[in-house]
Short mmCIF file of C-alpha atoms in Angstrom, two decimals:
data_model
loop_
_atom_site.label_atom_id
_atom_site.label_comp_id
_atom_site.label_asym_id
_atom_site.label_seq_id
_atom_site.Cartn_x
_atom_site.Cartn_y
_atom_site.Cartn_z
CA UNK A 1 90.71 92.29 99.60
CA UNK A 2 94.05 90.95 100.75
CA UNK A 3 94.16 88.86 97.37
CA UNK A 4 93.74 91.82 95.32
CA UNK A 5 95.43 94.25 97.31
CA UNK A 6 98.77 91.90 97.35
CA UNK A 7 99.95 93.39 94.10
CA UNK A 8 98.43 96.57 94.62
CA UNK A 9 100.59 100.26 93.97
CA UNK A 10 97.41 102.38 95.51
CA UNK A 11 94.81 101.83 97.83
CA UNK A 12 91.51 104.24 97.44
CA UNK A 13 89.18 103.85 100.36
CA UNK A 14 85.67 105.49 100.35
CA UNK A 15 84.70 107.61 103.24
CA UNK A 16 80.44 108.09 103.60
CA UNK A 17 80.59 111.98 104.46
CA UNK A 18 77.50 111.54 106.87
CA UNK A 19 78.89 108.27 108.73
CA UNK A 20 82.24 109.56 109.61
CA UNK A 21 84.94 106.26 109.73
CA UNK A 22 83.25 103.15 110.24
CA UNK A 23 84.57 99.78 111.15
CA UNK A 24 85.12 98.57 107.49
CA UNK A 25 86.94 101.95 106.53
CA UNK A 26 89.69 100.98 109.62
CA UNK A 27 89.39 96.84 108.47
CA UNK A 28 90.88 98.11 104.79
CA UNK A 29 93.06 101.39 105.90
CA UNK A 30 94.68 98.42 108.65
CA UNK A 31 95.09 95.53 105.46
CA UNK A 32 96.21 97.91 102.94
CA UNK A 33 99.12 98.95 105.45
CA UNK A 34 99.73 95.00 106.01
CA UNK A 35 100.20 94.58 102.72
CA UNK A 36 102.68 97.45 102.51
CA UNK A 37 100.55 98.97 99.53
CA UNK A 38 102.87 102.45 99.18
CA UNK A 39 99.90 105.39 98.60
CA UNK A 40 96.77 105.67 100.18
CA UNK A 41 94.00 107.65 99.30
CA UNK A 42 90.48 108.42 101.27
CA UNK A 43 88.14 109.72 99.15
CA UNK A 44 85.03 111.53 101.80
CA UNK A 45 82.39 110.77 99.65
CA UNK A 46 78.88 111.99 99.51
CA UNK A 47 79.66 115.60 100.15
CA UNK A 48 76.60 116.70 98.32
CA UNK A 49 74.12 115.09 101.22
CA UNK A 50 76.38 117.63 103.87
CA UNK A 51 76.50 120.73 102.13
CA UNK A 52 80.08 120.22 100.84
CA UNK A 53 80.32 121.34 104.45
CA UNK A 54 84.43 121.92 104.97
CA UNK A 55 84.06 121.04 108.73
CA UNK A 56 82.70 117.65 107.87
CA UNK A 57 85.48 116.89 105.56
CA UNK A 58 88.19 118.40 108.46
CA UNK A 59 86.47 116.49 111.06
CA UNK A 60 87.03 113.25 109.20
CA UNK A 61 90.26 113.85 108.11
CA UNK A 62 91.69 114.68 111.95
CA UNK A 63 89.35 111.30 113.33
CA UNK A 64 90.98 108.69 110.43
CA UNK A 65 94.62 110.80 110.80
CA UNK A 66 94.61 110.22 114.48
CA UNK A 67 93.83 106.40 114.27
CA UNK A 68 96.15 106.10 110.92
CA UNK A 69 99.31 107.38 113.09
CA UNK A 70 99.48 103.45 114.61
CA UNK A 71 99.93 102.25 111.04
CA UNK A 72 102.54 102.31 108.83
CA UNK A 73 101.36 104.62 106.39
CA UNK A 74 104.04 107.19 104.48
CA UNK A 75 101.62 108.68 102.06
CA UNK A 76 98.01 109.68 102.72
CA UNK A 77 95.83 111.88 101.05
CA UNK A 78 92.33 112.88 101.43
CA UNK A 79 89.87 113.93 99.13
CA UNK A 80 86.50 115.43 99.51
CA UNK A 81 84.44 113.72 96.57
CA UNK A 82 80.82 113.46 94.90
CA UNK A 83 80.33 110.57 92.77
CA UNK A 84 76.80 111.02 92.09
CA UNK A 85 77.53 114.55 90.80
CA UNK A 86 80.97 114.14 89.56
CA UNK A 87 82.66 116.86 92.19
CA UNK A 88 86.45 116.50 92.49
CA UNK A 89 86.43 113.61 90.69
CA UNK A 90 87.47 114.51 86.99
CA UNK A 91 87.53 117.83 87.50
CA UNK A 92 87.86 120.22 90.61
CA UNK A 93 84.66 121.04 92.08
CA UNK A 94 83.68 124.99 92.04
CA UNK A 95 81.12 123.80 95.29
CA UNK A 96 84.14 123.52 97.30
CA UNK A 97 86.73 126.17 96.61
CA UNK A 98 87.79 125.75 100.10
CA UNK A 99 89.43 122.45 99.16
CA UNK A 100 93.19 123.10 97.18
CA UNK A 101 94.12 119.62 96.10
CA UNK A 102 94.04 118.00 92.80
CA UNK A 103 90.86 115.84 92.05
CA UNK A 104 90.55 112.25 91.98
CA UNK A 105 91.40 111.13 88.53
CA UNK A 106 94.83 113.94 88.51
CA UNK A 107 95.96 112.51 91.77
CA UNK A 108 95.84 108.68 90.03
CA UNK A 109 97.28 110.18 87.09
CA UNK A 110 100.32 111.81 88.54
CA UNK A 111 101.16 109.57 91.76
CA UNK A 112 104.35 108.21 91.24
CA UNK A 113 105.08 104.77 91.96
CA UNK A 114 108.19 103.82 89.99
CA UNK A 115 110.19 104.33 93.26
CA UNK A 116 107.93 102.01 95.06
CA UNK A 117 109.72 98.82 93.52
CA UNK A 118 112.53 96.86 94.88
CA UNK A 119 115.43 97.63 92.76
CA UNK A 120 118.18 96.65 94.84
CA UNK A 121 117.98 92.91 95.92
CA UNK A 122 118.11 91.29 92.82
CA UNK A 123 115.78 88.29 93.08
CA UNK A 124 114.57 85.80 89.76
CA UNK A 125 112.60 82.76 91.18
CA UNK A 126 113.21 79.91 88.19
CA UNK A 127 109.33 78.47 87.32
CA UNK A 128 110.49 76.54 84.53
CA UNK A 129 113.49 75.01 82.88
CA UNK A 130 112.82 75.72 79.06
CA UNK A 131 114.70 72.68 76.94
CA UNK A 132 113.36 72.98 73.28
CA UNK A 133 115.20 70.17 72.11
CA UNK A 134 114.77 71.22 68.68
CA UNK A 135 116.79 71.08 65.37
CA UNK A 136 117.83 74.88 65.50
CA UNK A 137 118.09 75.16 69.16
CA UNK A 138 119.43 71.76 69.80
CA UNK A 139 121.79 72.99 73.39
CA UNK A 140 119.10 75.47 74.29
CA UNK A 141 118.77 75.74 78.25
CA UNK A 142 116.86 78.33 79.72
CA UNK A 143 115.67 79.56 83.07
CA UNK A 144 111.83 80.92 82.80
CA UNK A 145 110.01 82.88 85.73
CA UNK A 146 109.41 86.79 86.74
CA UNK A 147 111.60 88.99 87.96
CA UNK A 148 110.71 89.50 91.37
CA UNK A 149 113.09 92.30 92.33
CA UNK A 150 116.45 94.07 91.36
CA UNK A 151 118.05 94.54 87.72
CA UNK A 152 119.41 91.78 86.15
CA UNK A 153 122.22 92.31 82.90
CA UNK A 154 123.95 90.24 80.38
CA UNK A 155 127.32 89.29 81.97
CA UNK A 156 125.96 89.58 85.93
CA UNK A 157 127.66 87.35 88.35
CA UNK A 158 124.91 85.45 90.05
CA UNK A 159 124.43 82.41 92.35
CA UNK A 160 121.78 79.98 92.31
CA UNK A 161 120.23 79.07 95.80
CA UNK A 162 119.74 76.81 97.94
CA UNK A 163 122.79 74.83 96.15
CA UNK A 164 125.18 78.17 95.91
CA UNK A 165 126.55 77.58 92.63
CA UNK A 166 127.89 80.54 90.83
CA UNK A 167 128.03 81.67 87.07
CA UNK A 168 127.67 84.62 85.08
CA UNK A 169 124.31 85.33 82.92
CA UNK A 170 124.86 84.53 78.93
CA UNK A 171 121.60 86.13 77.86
CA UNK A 172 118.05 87.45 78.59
CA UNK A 173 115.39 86.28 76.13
CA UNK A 174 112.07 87.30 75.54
CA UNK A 175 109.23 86.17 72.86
CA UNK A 176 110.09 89.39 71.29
CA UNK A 177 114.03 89.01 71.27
CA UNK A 178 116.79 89.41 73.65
CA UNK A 179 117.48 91.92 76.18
CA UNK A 180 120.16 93.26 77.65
CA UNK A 181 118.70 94.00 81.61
CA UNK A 182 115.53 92.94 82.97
CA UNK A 183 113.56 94.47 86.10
CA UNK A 184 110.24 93.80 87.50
CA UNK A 185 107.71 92.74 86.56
CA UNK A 186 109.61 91.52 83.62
CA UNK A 187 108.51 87.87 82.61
CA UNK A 188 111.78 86.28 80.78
CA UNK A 189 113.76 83.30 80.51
CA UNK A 190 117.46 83.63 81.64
CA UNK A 191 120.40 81.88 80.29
CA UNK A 192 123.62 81.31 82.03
CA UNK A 193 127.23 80.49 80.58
CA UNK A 194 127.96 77.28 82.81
CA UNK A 195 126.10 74.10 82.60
CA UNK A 196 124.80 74.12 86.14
CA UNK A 197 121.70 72.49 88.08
CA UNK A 198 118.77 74.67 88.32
CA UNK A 199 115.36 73.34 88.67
CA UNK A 200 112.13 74.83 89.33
CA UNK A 201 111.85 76.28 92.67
CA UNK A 202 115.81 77.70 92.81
CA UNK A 203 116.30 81.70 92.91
CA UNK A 204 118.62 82.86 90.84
CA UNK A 205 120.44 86.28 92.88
CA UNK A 206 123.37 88.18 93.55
CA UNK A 207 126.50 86.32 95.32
CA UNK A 208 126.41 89.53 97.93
CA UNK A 209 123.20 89.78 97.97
CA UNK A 210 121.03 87.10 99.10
CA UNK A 211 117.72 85.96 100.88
CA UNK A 212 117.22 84.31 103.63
CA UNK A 213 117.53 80.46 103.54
CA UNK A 214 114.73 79.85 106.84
CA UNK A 215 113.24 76.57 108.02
CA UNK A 216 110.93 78.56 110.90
CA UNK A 217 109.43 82.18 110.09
CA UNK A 218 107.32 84.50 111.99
CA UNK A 219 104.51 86.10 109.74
CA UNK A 220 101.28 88.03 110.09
CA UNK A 221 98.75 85.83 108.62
CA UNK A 222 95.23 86.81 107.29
CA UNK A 223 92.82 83.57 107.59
CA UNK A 224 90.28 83.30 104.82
CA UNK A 225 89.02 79.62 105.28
CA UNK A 226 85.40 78.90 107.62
CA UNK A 227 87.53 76.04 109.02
CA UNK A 228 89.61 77.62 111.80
CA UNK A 229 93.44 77.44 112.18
CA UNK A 230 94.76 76.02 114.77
CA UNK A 231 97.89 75.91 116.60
CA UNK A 232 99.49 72.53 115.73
CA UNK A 233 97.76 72.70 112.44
CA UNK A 234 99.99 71.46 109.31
CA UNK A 235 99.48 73.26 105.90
CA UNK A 236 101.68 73.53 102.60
CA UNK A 237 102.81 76.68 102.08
CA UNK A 238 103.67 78.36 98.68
CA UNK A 239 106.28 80.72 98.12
CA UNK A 240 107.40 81.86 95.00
CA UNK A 241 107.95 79.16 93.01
CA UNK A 242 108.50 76.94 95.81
CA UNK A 243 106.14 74.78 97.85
CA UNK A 244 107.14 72.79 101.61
CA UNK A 245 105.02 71.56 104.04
CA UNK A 246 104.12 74.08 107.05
CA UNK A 247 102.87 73.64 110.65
CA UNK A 248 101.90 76.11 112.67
CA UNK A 249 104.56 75.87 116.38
CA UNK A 250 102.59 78.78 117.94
CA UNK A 251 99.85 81.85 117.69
CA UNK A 252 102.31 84.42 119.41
CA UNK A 253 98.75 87.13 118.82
CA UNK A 254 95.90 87.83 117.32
CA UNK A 255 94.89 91.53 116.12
CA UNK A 256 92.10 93.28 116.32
CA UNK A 257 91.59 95.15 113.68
CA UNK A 258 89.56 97.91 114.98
CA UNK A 259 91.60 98.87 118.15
CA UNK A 260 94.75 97.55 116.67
CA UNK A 261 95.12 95.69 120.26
CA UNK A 262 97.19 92.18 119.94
CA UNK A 263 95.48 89.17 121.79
CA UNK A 264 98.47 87.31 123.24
CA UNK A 265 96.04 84.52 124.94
CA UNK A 266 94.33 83.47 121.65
CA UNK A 267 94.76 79.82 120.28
CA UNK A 268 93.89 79.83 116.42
CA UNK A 269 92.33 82.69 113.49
CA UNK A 270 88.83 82.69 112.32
CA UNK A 271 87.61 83.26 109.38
CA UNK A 272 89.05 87.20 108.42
CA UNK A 273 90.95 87.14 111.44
CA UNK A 274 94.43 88.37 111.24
CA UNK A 275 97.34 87.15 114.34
CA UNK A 276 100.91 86.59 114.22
CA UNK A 277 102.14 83.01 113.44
CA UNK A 278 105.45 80.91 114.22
CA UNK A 279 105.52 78.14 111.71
CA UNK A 280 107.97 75.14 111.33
CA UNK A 281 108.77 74.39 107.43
CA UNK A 282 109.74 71.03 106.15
CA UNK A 283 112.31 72.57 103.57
CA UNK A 284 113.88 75.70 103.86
CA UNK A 285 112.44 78.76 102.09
CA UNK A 286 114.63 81.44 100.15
CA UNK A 287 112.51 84.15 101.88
CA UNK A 288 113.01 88.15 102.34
CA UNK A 289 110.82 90.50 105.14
CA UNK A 290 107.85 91.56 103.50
CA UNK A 291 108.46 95.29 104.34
CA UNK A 292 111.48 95.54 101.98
CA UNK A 293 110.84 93.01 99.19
CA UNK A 294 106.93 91.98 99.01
CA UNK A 295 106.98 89.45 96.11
CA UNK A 296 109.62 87.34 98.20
CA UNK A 297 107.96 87.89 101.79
CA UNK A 298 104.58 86.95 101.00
CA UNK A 299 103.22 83.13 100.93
CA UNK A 300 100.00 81.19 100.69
CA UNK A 301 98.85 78.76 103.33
CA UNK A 302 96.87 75.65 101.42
CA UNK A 303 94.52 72.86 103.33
CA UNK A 304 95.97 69.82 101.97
CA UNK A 305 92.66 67.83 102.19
CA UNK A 306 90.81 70.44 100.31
CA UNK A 307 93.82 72.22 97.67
CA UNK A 308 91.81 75.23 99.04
CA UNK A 309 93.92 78.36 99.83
CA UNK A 310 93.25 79.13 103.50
CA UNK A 311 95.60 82.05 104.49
CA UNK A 312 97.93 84.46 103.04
CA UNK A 313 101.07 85.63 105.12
CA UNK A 314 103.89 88.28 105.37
CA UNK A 315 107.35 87.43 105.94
CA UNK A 316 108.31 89.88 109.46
#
């Protein structure tokens, strides 16, 4: 879930109507507020098997509300649903006339999310120099990668970290010809006026307006590897476009995701286990806190031995 959810807009998690909120329903309500996903929706499912019984729906929606209120949640709706017969889910149900919200499918229509993205801190991590060396474009140098955040335009001042050399951009290119701004989740290549060193790995931004250049971050960590971290354990992380080698200094706490309560005495993660981390990076990362820019907070934790991604993390 955290792998899929990473990129996520909307979270929709299914509520049994005769079970009330079990374990797993709290285990993906507490990730998808993690992972900072911006609209959350419980659909109370099953409302056939209770009679489309308003109370059940209420009493569900006051238990998950009360628990919610320790996350960091801004917009939460709930939905009584039945899949089986189709209630509230295209259309609004007559069965339940007591219920004055929009059905499923409206509510996915007509959430807006274009406010959800980070439009501010400009951020373009380079993931390729493009040199065609060809007879036409002979001189051609290029900057490839996605825009992570921000606006970018023809003529921006920009600096390229970690070296902090400054130049303007020359033009934005794309397969399907030049633009004049680019904005995530744009994929383009950038080109700059000065002939300056930028190699895979850089982030191109603005000169007020810049990451954080950080050789030891704290991070909430979710473990998905059957070999347990460790404190003392040494990983490479990936972030962005960049890669550095990562050991953990300390496990400040683990979380349990149930009663939300942080485990201060524990030593290492299991397998789905999610705790707090201190780690000590062999290069310094161009990194932003994952609550206000969440494609430059976010890493991946890899076992060297195996090249298999063991944990993903959040900038704090």
């Amino acid at each position: 879930m955290v792998t899929g959810a990473s990129t996520a807009d909307l979270a929709l998690i299914l509520v049994d109507a005769r079970k009330g909120v079990l374990e797993q329903s709290r285990r993906h309500a507490f990730i998808a507020s993690l992972l900072r996903i911006p609209h959350l929706v419980v659909c109370v499912n099953k409302m056939d098997l209770v009679d489309f019984d308003e109370e059940v729906f209420e009493r569900i929606r006051a238990e998950f509300t009360g628990w919610a209120a320790k996350l960091d949640i801004h917009d939460m709706t709930f939905i009584p649903i039945s899949a089986l017969h189709g209630d509230n889910v295209v259309e609004r149900s007559q069965r339940m006339d007591w219920y004055d919200g929009p059905s499923l499918l409206y509510h996915l229509e007509h959430v807006h999310v274009a406010s959800d993205r980070n439009l501010q801190d400009a951020r373009f991590p380079v993931q390729w120099v493009t040199r065609p060396m060809s007879d036409e474009l002979h001189d051609y140098r290029g900057y490839a990668g996605e825009v992570a955040s921000g606006v970018f335009r023809t003529g921006d001042e920009i600096v390229v970290l970690p070296s902090g050399l400054t130049s303007r951009i020359a033009g934005i290119d794309t397969f399907d010809g030049e633009l004049e701004e680019a904005y995530p989740p744009l994929s383009v290549t950038m080109r700059l006026e000065d002939d300056i060193d930028v190699s895979r790995g850089d982030m191109i931004c603005r000169p007020s307006n810049r990451p954080k250049e950080a050789r030891d971050i704290d991070a909430m960590v979710c473990w998905m590897s059957d070999r347990p971290l460790a404190a003392s354990g040494r990983y490479r992380i990936k972030h962005t476009s960049r890669t550095a080698l990562a050991k953990v200094d300390e496990v400040i706490y683990r979380i349990d995701v149930n009663s939300l309560h942080r485990n201060e005495e524990a030593t290492g993660l299991e397998l789905n286990e999610i705790g707090k981390l201190r780690l000590r990076l062999s290069a310094p990362l161009l990194v932003d806190e994952y609550r206000r820019n969440r494609a430059t907070g976010s890493f991946i934790l890899i076992d060297e031995s195996t090249n298999d991604t063991v944990g993903a993390g959040m900038v704090l």
